[in-house]
Amino acid sequence: MPPPSDTFFPRPPGAPSGDTSTPPCVWVVDDSASEARFITSALGTGFKVETFPDGAGMLERLHAGRAPDVVVLDWEMPGMSGLEVCQFLRGEPETQALPVLLLTAHGRPEDLVQGLRAGANDYVAKPFRTEEVRARVNALVRTKRLMDDVRRADREKAEVFAQLEALLTSAPVGMALLDRDLRFMRVNARMARMDGLSVDAYGGRTLAEVLPLRAPRLEPVLRRVLETGEATEELPFTQRRPGVPPDGPGSDLHLMGSYHPVRTARGEVLGVGAVVVDVTRHMQAEGELRASAEFRERFLGIVGHDLRNPLNAIRMAASFLLASEQMPAALVRTASRIITSTDRMTRMITELLDFTRSRLGGGIPLTPGATDLGQVARQVVEELELAHPNRTVKVTAMGPLAGRWDADRLAQVLSNLLGNALQYSPAESTVELTLRGEAERVVAWVSNPGEPIAPEDLALLFHPFQRAHTGAHVPSGLGLGLFISEQIIRGHRGTLDVASDAKRTVFTLTLPRGGA
């Protein structure tokens, strides 16, 4: 069952404090029926009036339902006098603040003092005027409703503070509040545990007094928050774990602090709220993931390197068989396929080794030298035309194409780009390679017709182990060719971009003449 709304969820700011549309409820207690009618008439229609002939009946009614806004009480009554009724009301917690207007024929000052000491809020001397009774009852009603608002606000404030206290206590992060002098006003238990202190160690003390080692770095940050009113988010820092030897395993806590200004309703900055999160486990998990990834990449490199020798042996054996005059004609095509497959596997292993070096060794190694990109392109195209005898690669060259680059690596890039274009274009189409030499750079375009690459796939083309799934083309290989190509071009301080529309897919390669 949900908690009562008026107990746990205070009224939003600006909401009405109470129902002022109903008329005030006034109880008149007088043993004289005529005087009770007279008082009721004097109050008029602006009040809801109930009359009681004696104090006992009024008290019995009081415990059975809602209390009135004001009690108009005659002093002299049989049984319980007005003073005794007033004293009883003041002795009960529920009615000790109930406004009481005492009607009295006693005019001596000491009698009036006695009535006020008994708990009456005000009095009217008999015989009284109707305007005076109405005015004094109205004044007591206003006072009572104002006091109700104050008590309600105090109760709501206490409930809000209780909620904040519960949140502060149970929060899984360290939380603290500092004033403008950077004195700790409030700290939760989680923050204290992070610092290896008790909560009582903070109260009223400055940051420099409580945390002298951290204060030189943190104080300028907090003062900047106070001066500018701008928050500082996710400030990382490391501190020694309480109770753990400095050289022991897990001796450091990795923390992330955020610091926000605490403002009044008018926007004035009163202090700084600090939230500190322990990210030690996250960093340990990230370290373990990095170590695991590095192990996998090293393993891939070792396996790739060791696979070269058996592949070379297979290729040499197939080449020997293909060159033998005793080779049956029916097996020549099979031997050729073996050579083609081993060459393809060798290229895949080369890409895998390049990928491992790029991830573990700081980049793909380059050996720049005087290179003619046009000559490199012609050699690559000749090799591809031998592998794809039914396809055409059109080469167009303009301007000077010389520069200082790694010729073998650029041949690898062009082979990847042109091979990709041949694979993902219609069999009857022509793949185009355009080279243009400019003053400070050389630009190459590799383009092919075919189905366009989706925009969401364009962003994945240069990611390792990912390939675009476009049209009916099925990805093959490891998906490292374009990634390695981009790394090689970056190593030469160039760029490799791709664009695709309904007509063509174009890779644009830009190389500065200075090279790597």
Coordinates of C-alpha atoms in Angstrom, one line a residue:
M1 CA 0.0 0.0 0.0
P2 CA 1.5 3.4 -1.0
P3 CA 2.2 5.8 1.8
P4 CA -0.2 8.7 2.5
S5 CA 0.6 11.5 0.1
D6 CA 0.4 14.2 2.8
T7 CA 3.0 12.4 4.8
F8 CA 5.7 11.5 2.4
F9 CA 5.2 13.7 -0.6
P10 CA 5.0 17.4 0.4
R11 CA 2.8 19.8 -1.6
P12 CA 4.7 21.4 -4.6
P13 CA 5.8 25.0 -4.1
G14 CA 3.1 27.4 -4.9
A15 CA 0.2 25.0 -4.3
P16 CA -2.6 26.3 -2.1
S17 CA -2.0 25.7 1.6
G18 CA -5.6 24.9 2.6
D19 CA -9.2 25.3 1.7
T20 CA -10.2 28.9 2.4
S21 CA -13.5 28.7 0.5
T22 CA -15.4 27.1 3.4
P23 CA -16.6 29.5 6.2
P24 CA -14.8 29.3 9.5
C25 CA -16.2 26.9 12.1
V26 CA -17.0 28.6 15.4
W27 CA -18.2 26.8 18.5
V28 CA -20.2 28.8 21.1
V29 CA -20.3 27.4 24.6
D30 CA -22.8 29.2 26.8
D31 CA -25.3 27.9 29.3
S32 CA -27.7 30.8 28.2
A33 CA -29.6 29.9 25.1
S34 CA -30.5 33.5 24.5
E35 CA -26.9 34.7 24.7
A36 CA -25.8 31.8 22.4
R37 CA -28.4 32.9 19.8
F38 CA -27.3 36.5 20.2
I39 CA -23.6 35.6 19.6
T40 CA -24.7 33.5 16.6
S41 CA -26.6 36.5 15.2
A42 CA -23.7 38.8 15.9
L43 CA -21.3 36.6 13.9
G44 CA -23.6 36.7 10.8
T45 CA -23.6 34.4 7.8
G46 CA -19.8 34.4 7.3
F47 CA -19.4 31.7 9.9
K48 CA -20.5 28.1 10.5
V49 CA -21.7 28.2 14.2
E50 CA -22.5 25.3 16.6
T51 CA -23.7 26.0 20.1
F52 CA -23.2 23.9 23.3
P53 CA -24.9 24.5 26.6
D54 CA -21.9 23.4 28.7
G55 CA -18.2 22.6 28.5
A56 CA -18.7 18.8 28.9
G57 CA -20.8 18.6 25.8
M58 CA -18.4 20.6 23.8
L59 CA -15.4 18.4 24.9
E60 CA -17.4 15.3 24.0
R61 CA -18.1 16.7 20.5
L62 CA -14.5 17.7 20.2
H63 CA -13.2 14.1 20.6
A64 CA -15.8 12.8 18.1
G65 CA -14.9 14.9 15.1
R66 CA -13.1 17.8 13.5
A67 CA -12.0 20.7 15.8
P68 CA -13.4 24.2 15.2
D69 CA -11.4 27.2 14.1
V70 CA -12.4 29.2 17.2
V71 CA -14.1 28.5 20.5
V72 CA -16.2 31.3 22.0
L73 CA -16.4 30.4 25.7
D74 CA -18.5 31.9 28.5
W75 CA -16.6 32.2 31.8
E76 CA -19.5 31.5 34.2
M77 CA -21.1 28.2 33.5
P78 CA -22.5 25.4 35.8
G79 CA -20.4 22.3 36.1
M80 CA -17.1 23.1 34.3
S81 CA -16.4 26.8 34.2
G82 CA -15.0 28.5 31.1
L83 CA -11.6 28.7 32.8
E84 CA -11.6 25.0 33.6
V85 CA -12.6 24.2 30.0
C86 CA -9.8 26.5 28.7
Q87 CA -7.3 24.8 31.0
F88 CA -8.4 21.4 29.8
L89 CA -8.0 22.4 26.1
R90 CA -4.5 23.8 26.8
G91 CA -3.5 20.5 28.5
E92 CA -4.2 18.4 25.5
P93 CA -1.6 18.3 22.6
E94 CA -4.4 18.2 20.0
T95 CA -6.1 21.4 21.2
Q96 CA -3.4 23.4 23.0
A97 CA -3.2 25.8 20.0
L98 CA -7.0 26.0 19.5
P99 CA -8.0 29.8 19.6
V100 CA -10.3 30.6 22.6
L101 CA -12.3 33.8 22.9
L102 CA -13.5 34.3 26.6
L103 CA -16.8 36.0 27.3
T104 CA -16.7 37.5 30.8
A105 CA -18.6 39.9 33.0
H106 CA -15.5 40.3 35.2
G107 CA -14.0 43.6 34.6
R108 CA -11.1 43.7 37.1
P109 CA -7.7 43.6 35.6
E110 CA -6.7 40.7 37.9
D111 CA -9.6 38.6 36.6
L112 CA -8.6 39.3 33.0
V113 CA -5.1 38.2 33.7
Q114 CA -6.4 35.0 35.3
G115 CA -8.4 34.3 32.2
L116 CA -5.4 34.8 29.9
R117 CA -3.2 32.7 32.1
A118 CA -5.8 29.9 31.9
G119 CA -5.1 29.9 28.1
A120 CA -7.6 32.3 26.6
N121 CA -6.3 34.0 23.5
D122 CA -8.6 37.0 23.8
Y123 CA -11.6 38.2 25.7
V124 CA -14.7 40.3 25.3
A125 CA -16.3 42.0 28.3
K126 CA -20.1 41.8 28.8
P127 CA -22.2 43.5 27.7
F128 CA -20.4 43.4 24.3
R129 CA -21.0 44.9 20.9
T130 CA -21.7 42.7 17.9
E131 CA -19.0 44.4 15.8
E132 CA -16.4 43.7 18.5
V133 CA -17.3 40.0 18.8
R134 CA -17.2 39.6 15.0
A135 CA -13.9 41.4 14.7
R136 CA -12.2 39.5 17.5
V137 CA -13.4 36.1 16.1
N138 CA -12.2 37.1 12.6
A139 CA -8.8 38.0 14.1
L140 CA -8.5 34.7 15.8
V141 CA -9.6 32.8 12.6
R142 CA -6.9 34.6 10.6
T143 CA -4.3 33.9 13.3
K144 CA -5.3 30.3 13.5
R145 CA -5.1 29.8 9.7
L146 CA -1.7 31.5 9.6
M147 CA -0.5 29.2 12.3
D148 CA -1.9 26.2 10.5
D149 CA 0.0 27.3 7.4
V150 CA 3.2 27.7 9.4
R151 CA 2.8 24.3 11.1
R152 CA 2.0 22.7 7.7
A153 CA 5.1 24.3 6.2
D154 CA 7.2 23.1 9.1
R155 CA 5.8 19.6 8.8
E156 CA 6.4 19.5 5.0
K157 CA 9.9 20.9 5.5
A158 CA 10.6 18.2 8.1
E159 CA 9.4 15.6 5.6
V160 CA 11.6 17.0 2.8
F161 CA 14.6 16.9 5.1
A162 CA 13.7 13.4 6.2
Q163 CA 13.6 12.3 2.5
L164 CA 16.9 14.1 1.8
E165 CA 18.5 12.5 4.8
A166 CA 17.3 9.1 3.7
L167 CA 18.6 9.7 0.2
L168 CA 21.9 11.0 1.5
T169 CA 22.3 8.0 3.8
S170 CA 21.4 5.3 1.3
A171 CA 23.0 6.8 -1.8
P172 CA 25.6 4.4 -3.3
V173 CA 27.9 7.4 -4.0
G174 CA 29.8 9.8 -1.7
M175 CA 28.0 13.1 -1.1
A176 CA 29.0 16.2 0.7
L177 CA 27.9 19.8 1.1
L178 CA 30.4 22.6 1.7
D179 CA 29.7 26.3 2.4
R180 CA 31.4 29.3 0.8
D181 CA 34.4 29.0 3.1
L182 CA 34.7 25.3 2.0
R183 CA 33.7 24.0 5.4
F184 CA 31.9 20.7 5.4
M185 CA 28.3 21.2 6.4
R186 CA 27.1 17.6 5.7
V187 CA 28.8 14.4 4.6
N188 CA 27.2 10.9 4.1
A189 CA 28.7 7.7 5.4
R190 CA 29.8 6.5 1.9
M191 CA 32.0 9.6 1.5
A192 CA 33.5 9.1 5.0
R193 CA 34.3 5.5 4.2
M194 CA 36.1 6.5 1.0
D195 CA 38.3 8.9 3.0
G196 CA 38.8 6.4 5.9
L197 CA 37.2 8.8 8.4
S198 CA 34.1 9.0 10.6
V199 CA 31.2 11.3 9.6
D200 CA 31.8 13.3 12.8
A201 CA 35.3 14.2 11.6
Y202 CA 34.0 16.6 9.0
G203 CA 31.4 18.8 10.8
G204 CA 32.4 22.5 10.5
R205 CA 36.0 21.8 9.5
T206 CA 37.5 23.1 6.2
L207 CA 38.6 20.9 3.3
A208 CA 42.2 21.7 4.1
E209 CA 41.8 20.5 7.7
V210 CA 40.0 17.3 6.8
L211 CA 41.8 16.3 3.6
P212 CA 45.2 18.1 3.5
L213 CA 46.6 15.9 0.8
R214 CA 43.7 16.4 -1.6
A215 CA 43.0 20.1 -0.8
P216 CA 45.7 21.7 -3.0
R217 CA 44.2 20.2 -6.1
L218 CA 40.6 20.4 -5.2
E219 CA 40.3 23.8 -3.6
P220 CA 40.9 25.8 -6.9
V221 CA 38.2 23.7 -8.5
L222 CA 35.6 24.3 -5.8
R223 CA 36.4 28.0 -5.6
R224 CA 35.9 28.3 -9.4
V225 CA 32.5 26.7 -8.9
L226 CA 31.6 29.3 -6.3
E227 CA 32.9 32.2 -8.3
T228 CA 31.4 31.2 -11.7
G229 CA 28.4 29.2 -10.7
E230 CA 29.4 26.6 -13.3
A231 CA 29.6 22.9 -12.4
T232 CA 32.7 20.8 -12.8
E233 CA 31.9 17.3 -14.0
E234 CA 33.7 13.9 -13.7
L235 CA 37.1 15.1 -12.3
P236 CA 39.2 11.9 -11.9
F237 CA 41.6 11.4 -9.0
T238 CA 43.2 8.6 -7.2
Q239 CA 43.7 8.1 -3.5
R240 CA 45.0 5.4 -1.2
R241 CA 42.4 2.9 0.0
P242 CA 41.9 3.2 3.7
G243 CA 43.3 0.3 5.7
V244 CA 45.3 -1.2 2.9
P245 CA 49.2 -1.2 2.8
P246 CA 50.5 1.2 0.2
D247 CA 52.4 -1.5 -1.7
G248 CA 49.6 -4.1 -1.4
P249 CA 47.3 -5.2 -4.2
G250 CA 44.3 -3.0 -4.7
S251 CA 45.8 -0.2 -2.6
D252 CA 44.4 2.6 -4.8
L253 CA 40.9 3.9 -5.1
H254 CA 40.0 5.4 -8.5
L255 CA 37.3 8.1 -8.0
M256 CA 35.3 10.4 -10.2
G257 CA 34.1 13.7 -8.6
S258 CA 31.4 16.1 -9.8
Y259 CA 30.9 19.5 -8.1
H260 CA 27.8 21.7 -8.5
P261 CA 26.8 25.1 -7.1
V262 CA 24.1 25.1 -4.4
R263 CA 21.8 28.1 -5.0
T264 CA 19.0 29.9 -3.2
A265 CA 15.7 30.5 -4.9
R266 CA 17.1 33.9 -6.1
G267 CA 20.1 32.2 -7.7
E268 CA 22.7 33.1 -5.1
V269 CA 25.5 30.5 -4.6
L270 CA 25.5 29.3 -1.0
G271 CA 28.0 26.5 -1.4
V272 CA 29.1 23.5 -3.3
G273 CA 27.6 20.1 -3.5
A274 CA 30.0 17.2 -4.1
V275 CA 29.2 13.8 -5.6
V276 CA 32.1 11.3 -5.7
V277 CA 31.8 7.9 -7.4
D278 CA 34.1 5.0 -6.9
V279 CA 35.0 3.7 -10.3
T280 CA 37.8 1.3 -9.2
R281 CA 35.9 -1.8 -10.3
H282 CA 35.0 -0.2 -13.7
M283 CA 38.7 0.6 -14.3
Q284 CA 39.8 -2.9 -13.2
A285 CA 37.2 -4.4 -15.6
E286 CA 38.4 -2.1 -18.4
G287 CA 42.0 -3.2 -17.7
E288 CA 41.1 -6.8 -17.8
L289 CA 39.2 -6.3 -21.1
R290 CA 42.3 -4.5 -22.6
A291 CA 44.6 -7.3 -21.4
S292 CA 42.2 -9.9 -22.9
A293 CA 42.0 -8.0 -26.2
E294 CA 45.8 -7.6 -26.3
F295 CA 46.2 -11.3 -25.7
R296 CA 43.8 -12.2 -28.5
E297 CA 45.6 -9.8 -30.9
R298 CA 49.0 -11.2 -30.0
F299 CA 47.6 -14.7 -30.4
L300 CA 46.2 -13.8 -33.9
G301 CA 49.6 -12.4 -34.9
I302 CA 51.5 -15.6 -33.7
V303 CA 49.0 -17.9 -35.5
G304 CA 49.1 -15.8 -38.6
H305 CA 52.9 -15.8 -38.7
D306 CA 53.1 -19.6 -38.1
L307 CA 50.6 -20.3 -40.9
R308 CA 52.9 -18.7 -43.5
N309 CA 55.3 -21.7 -43.7
P310 CA 52.7 -24.4 -44.4
L311 CA 51.0 -22.1 -46.9
N312 CA 54.2 -21.5 -48.7
A313 CA 54.9 -25.3 -48.8
I314 CA 51.4 -25.9 -50.3
R315 CA 51.9 -23.2 -52.9
M316 CA 55.3 -24.5 -53.9
A317 CA 54.0 -28.0 -54.2
A318 CA 51.0 -26.8 -56.4
S319 CA 53.4 -24.7 -58.6
F320 CA 55.7 -27.7 -59.0
L321 CA 52.7 -29.9 -60.1
L322 CA 51.5 -27.2 -62.4
A323 CA 54.9 -27.0 -64.1
S324 CA 55.3 -30.7 -64.5
E325 CA 54.8 -32.2 -67.9
Q326 CA 53.3 -35.3 -66.3
M327 CA 50.4 -33.3 -64.8
P328 CA 47.1 -34.6 -66.2
A329 CA 45.2 -31.8 -68.0
A330 CA 42.1 -32.5 -65.8
L331 CA 44.1 -31.6 -62.7
V332 CA 45.7 -28.4 -64.0
R333 CA 42.7 -26.3 -63.1
T334 CA 42.7 -27.8 -59.6
A335 CA 46.3 -26.9 -59.1
S336 CA 45.6 -23.4 -60.3
R337 CA 42.8 -23.1 -57.8
I338 CA 45.1 -24.3 -55.0
I339 CA 47.7 -21.5 -55.9
T340 CA 44.9 -18.9 -56.1
S341 CA 43.5 -19.9 -52.7
T342 CA 46.9 -20.0 -51.0
D343 CA 47.7 -16.5 -52.4
R344 CA 44.4 -15.3 -51.0
M345 CA 45.1 -16.8 -47.7
T346 CA 48.6 -15.3 -47.7
R347 CA 47.0 -11.9 -48.3
M348 CA 44.6 -12.4 -45.4
I349 CA 47.4 -13.4 -43.1
T350 CA 49.4 -10.4 -44.2
E351 CA 46.4 -8.2 -43.3
L352 CA 46.1 -9.9 -40.0
L353 CA 49.7 -9.4 -39.1
D354 CA 49.4 -5.7 -40.2
F355 CA 46.4 -5.3 -38.0
T356 CA 48.2 -6.9 -35.0
R357 CA 51.2 -4.6 -35.5
S358 CA 48.9 -1.5 -35.8
R359 CA 47.2 -2.3 -32.5
L360 CA 50.2 -3.4 -30.5
G361 CA 53.2 -1.7 -32.1
G362 CA 51.9 1.8 -32.6
G363 CA 51.1 1.6 -36.3
I364 CA 52.0 -0.2 -39.5
P365 CA 55.7 0.1 -40.3
L366 CA 56.5 2.1 -43.4
T367 CA 59.7 2.4 -45.5
P368 CA 59.3 5.5 -47.6
G369 CA 61.4 6.2 -50.7
A370 CA 61.2 7.7 -54.1
T371 CA 58.1 6.3 -55.7
D372 CA 56.1 6.8 -58.9
L373 CA 52.5 6.1 -58.1
G374 CA 51.7 5.6 -61.8
Q375 CA 54.1 2.8 -62.1
V376 CA 52.8 1.2 -58.9
A377 CA 49.3 1.4 -60.2
R378 CA 50.2 -0.2 -63.5
Q379 CA 51.8 -3.2 -61.7
V380 CA 48.8 -3.6 -59.5
V381 CA 46.4 -3.5 -62.4
E382 CA 48.4 -6.1 -64.4
E383 CA 48.3 -8.5 -61.4
L384 CA 44.5 -8.0 -61.0
E385 CA 43.8 -8.5 -64.6
L386 CA 45.6 -11.8 -64.5
A387 CA 43.5 -12.8 -61.5
H388 CA 40.3 -11.4 -63.2
P389 CA 40.8 -12.1 -66.9
N390 CA 37.2 -11.2 -67.8
R391 CA 37.2 -7.8 -66.1
T392 CA 38.5 -4.4 -67.2
V393 CA 40.3 -1.8 -65.1
K394 CA 40.6 1.6 -66.8
V395 CA 43.5 3.7 -65.7
T396 CA 43.7 7.4 -66.3
A397 CA 46.8 9.4 -65.2
M398 CA 47.4 13.2 -65.2
G399 CA 50.2 15.3 -64.0
P400 CA 53.4 14.3 -62.0
L401 CA 52.8 11.3 -59.9
A402 CA 56.2 11.1 -58.0
G403 CA 56.5 11.4 -54.3
R404 CA 58.2 9.9 -51.2
W405 CA 56.2 7.0 -50.2
D406 CA 56.4 3.2 -49.3
A407 CA 55.8 1.7 -52.8
D408 CA 54.9 -1.8 -51.5
R409 CA 52.4 -0.4 -49.0
L410 CA 50.8 1.8 -51.6
A411 CA 50.6 -1.3 -53.9
Q412 CA 48.8 -3.0 -51.1
V413 CA 46.3 -0.2 -50.7
L414 CA 45.5 0.0 -54.5
S415 CA 45.2 -3.8 -54.6
N416 CA 42.7 -3.7 -51.7
L417 CA 40.7 -0.8 -53.2
L418 CA 40.6 -2.2 -56.8
G419 CA 40.0 -5.8 -55.6
N420 CA 37.1 -4.4 -53.5
A421 CA 35.7 -2.6 -56.6
L422 CA 36.0 -5.7 -58.8
Q423 CA 34.3 -7.9 -56.2
Y424 CA 31.3 -5.5 -55.6
S425 CA 30.5 -4.4 -59.1
P426 CA 28.6 -6.1 -62.0
A427 CA 30.7 -8.6 -64.0
E428 CA 30.2 -6.7 -67.3
S429 CA 31.1 -3.3 -65.8
T430 CA 34.4 -1.4 -65.9
V431 CA 36.3 -0.3 -62.7
E432 CA 38.1 3.0 -63.1
L433 CA 41.3 4.2 -61.5
T434 CA 42.1 7.9 -62.0
L435 CA 45.4 9.5 -60.8
R436 CA 46.0 13.2 -60.8
G437 CA 49.2 14.9 -59.7
E438 CA 48.8 18.4 -58.1
A439 CA 51.4 20.9 -56.8
E440 CA 51.7 19.5 -53.2
R441 CA 49.8 16.2 -53.5
V442 CA 48.6 13.3 -55.6
V443 CA 44.9 12.3 -55.6
A444 CA 43.6 8.9 -56.7
W445 CA 40.0 7.8 -57.3
V446 CA 38.9 4.2 -57.5
S447 CA 35.3 4.0 -58.7
N448 CA 32.9 1.3 -59.7
P449 CA 29.2 1.1 -60.6
G450 CA 26.8 -1.1 -58.6
E451 CA 24.3 -0.9 -55.8
P452 CA 24.9 2.0 -53.4
I453 CA 26.3 1.4 -49.9
A454 CA 23.8 2.3 -47.2
P455 CA 24.8 5.4 -45.2
E456 CA 24.9 3.4 -42.0
D457 CA 27.3 0.9 -43.6
L458 CA 29.7 3.6 -44.9
A459 CA 30.7 4.3 -41.3
L460 CA 31.7 0.7 -40.9
L461 CA 33.8 0.2 -44.0
F462 CA 37.1 1.1 -42.3
H463 CA 36.4 -0.8 -39.0
P464 CA 38.3 -4.0 -38.5
F465 CA 36.4 -7.3 -38.9
Q466 CA 33.3 -5.5 -40.4
R467 CA 32.1 -5.3 -43.9
A468 CA 29.2 -3.5 -45.5
H469 CA 26.3 -5.8 -46.4
T470 CA 25.1 -4.2 -49.7
G471 CA 22.7 -5.7 -52.2
A472 CA 23.4 -9.4 -53.0
H473 CA 27.1 -9.2 -52.2
V474 CA 28.2 -11.5 -49.4
P475 CA 31.2 -10.3 -47.3
S476 CA 34.2 -12.5 -47.4
G477 CA 37.6 -12.5 -45.8
L478 CA 38.4 -10.9 -42.4
G479 CA 37.2 -7.4 -43.4
L480 CA 40.6 -6.0 -42.6
G481 CA 41.6 -4.7 -46.1
L482 CA 40.0 -1.3 -45.9
F483 CA 41.1 -0.9 -42.3
I484 CA 44.7 -1.6 -43.1
S485 CA 44.5 0.6 -46.2
E486 CA 43.3 3.5 -44.2
Q487 CA 46.1 3.0 -41.6
I488 CA 48.7 3.0 -44.3
I489 CA 47.4 6.2 -45.8
R490 CA 47.3 7.8 -42.4
G491 CA 50.9 6.7 -41.9
H492 CA 51.7 8.8 -45.0
R493 CA 49.7 11.7 -43.6
G494 CA 47.1 11.3 -46.2
T495 CA 43.4 10.6 -46.2
L496 CA 41.1 7.9 -47.5
D497 CA 37.4 8.6 -47.9
V498 CA 34.4 6.9 -49.5
A499 CA 31.2 8.1 -51.1
S500 CA 28.3 6.1 -52.6
D501 CA 25.2 7.0 -54.5
A502 CA 22.8 5.3 -56.9
K503 CA 25.4 5.4 -59.8
R504 CA 28.8 4.7 -58.3
T505 CA 30.9 4.0 -55.2
V506 CA 34.1 6.1 -55.2
F507 CA 37.1 5.8 -52.9
T508 CA 39.3 9.0 -52.8
L509 CA 42.9 8.6 -51.8
T510 CA 44.9 11.8 -51.1
L511 CA 48.7 11.7 -50.5
P512 CA 51.0 14.6 -49.8
R513 CA 54.2 14.4 -51.8
G514 CA 56.3 14.5 -48.6
G515 CA 55.0 11.1 -47.6
A516 CA 55.4 9.6 -44.1

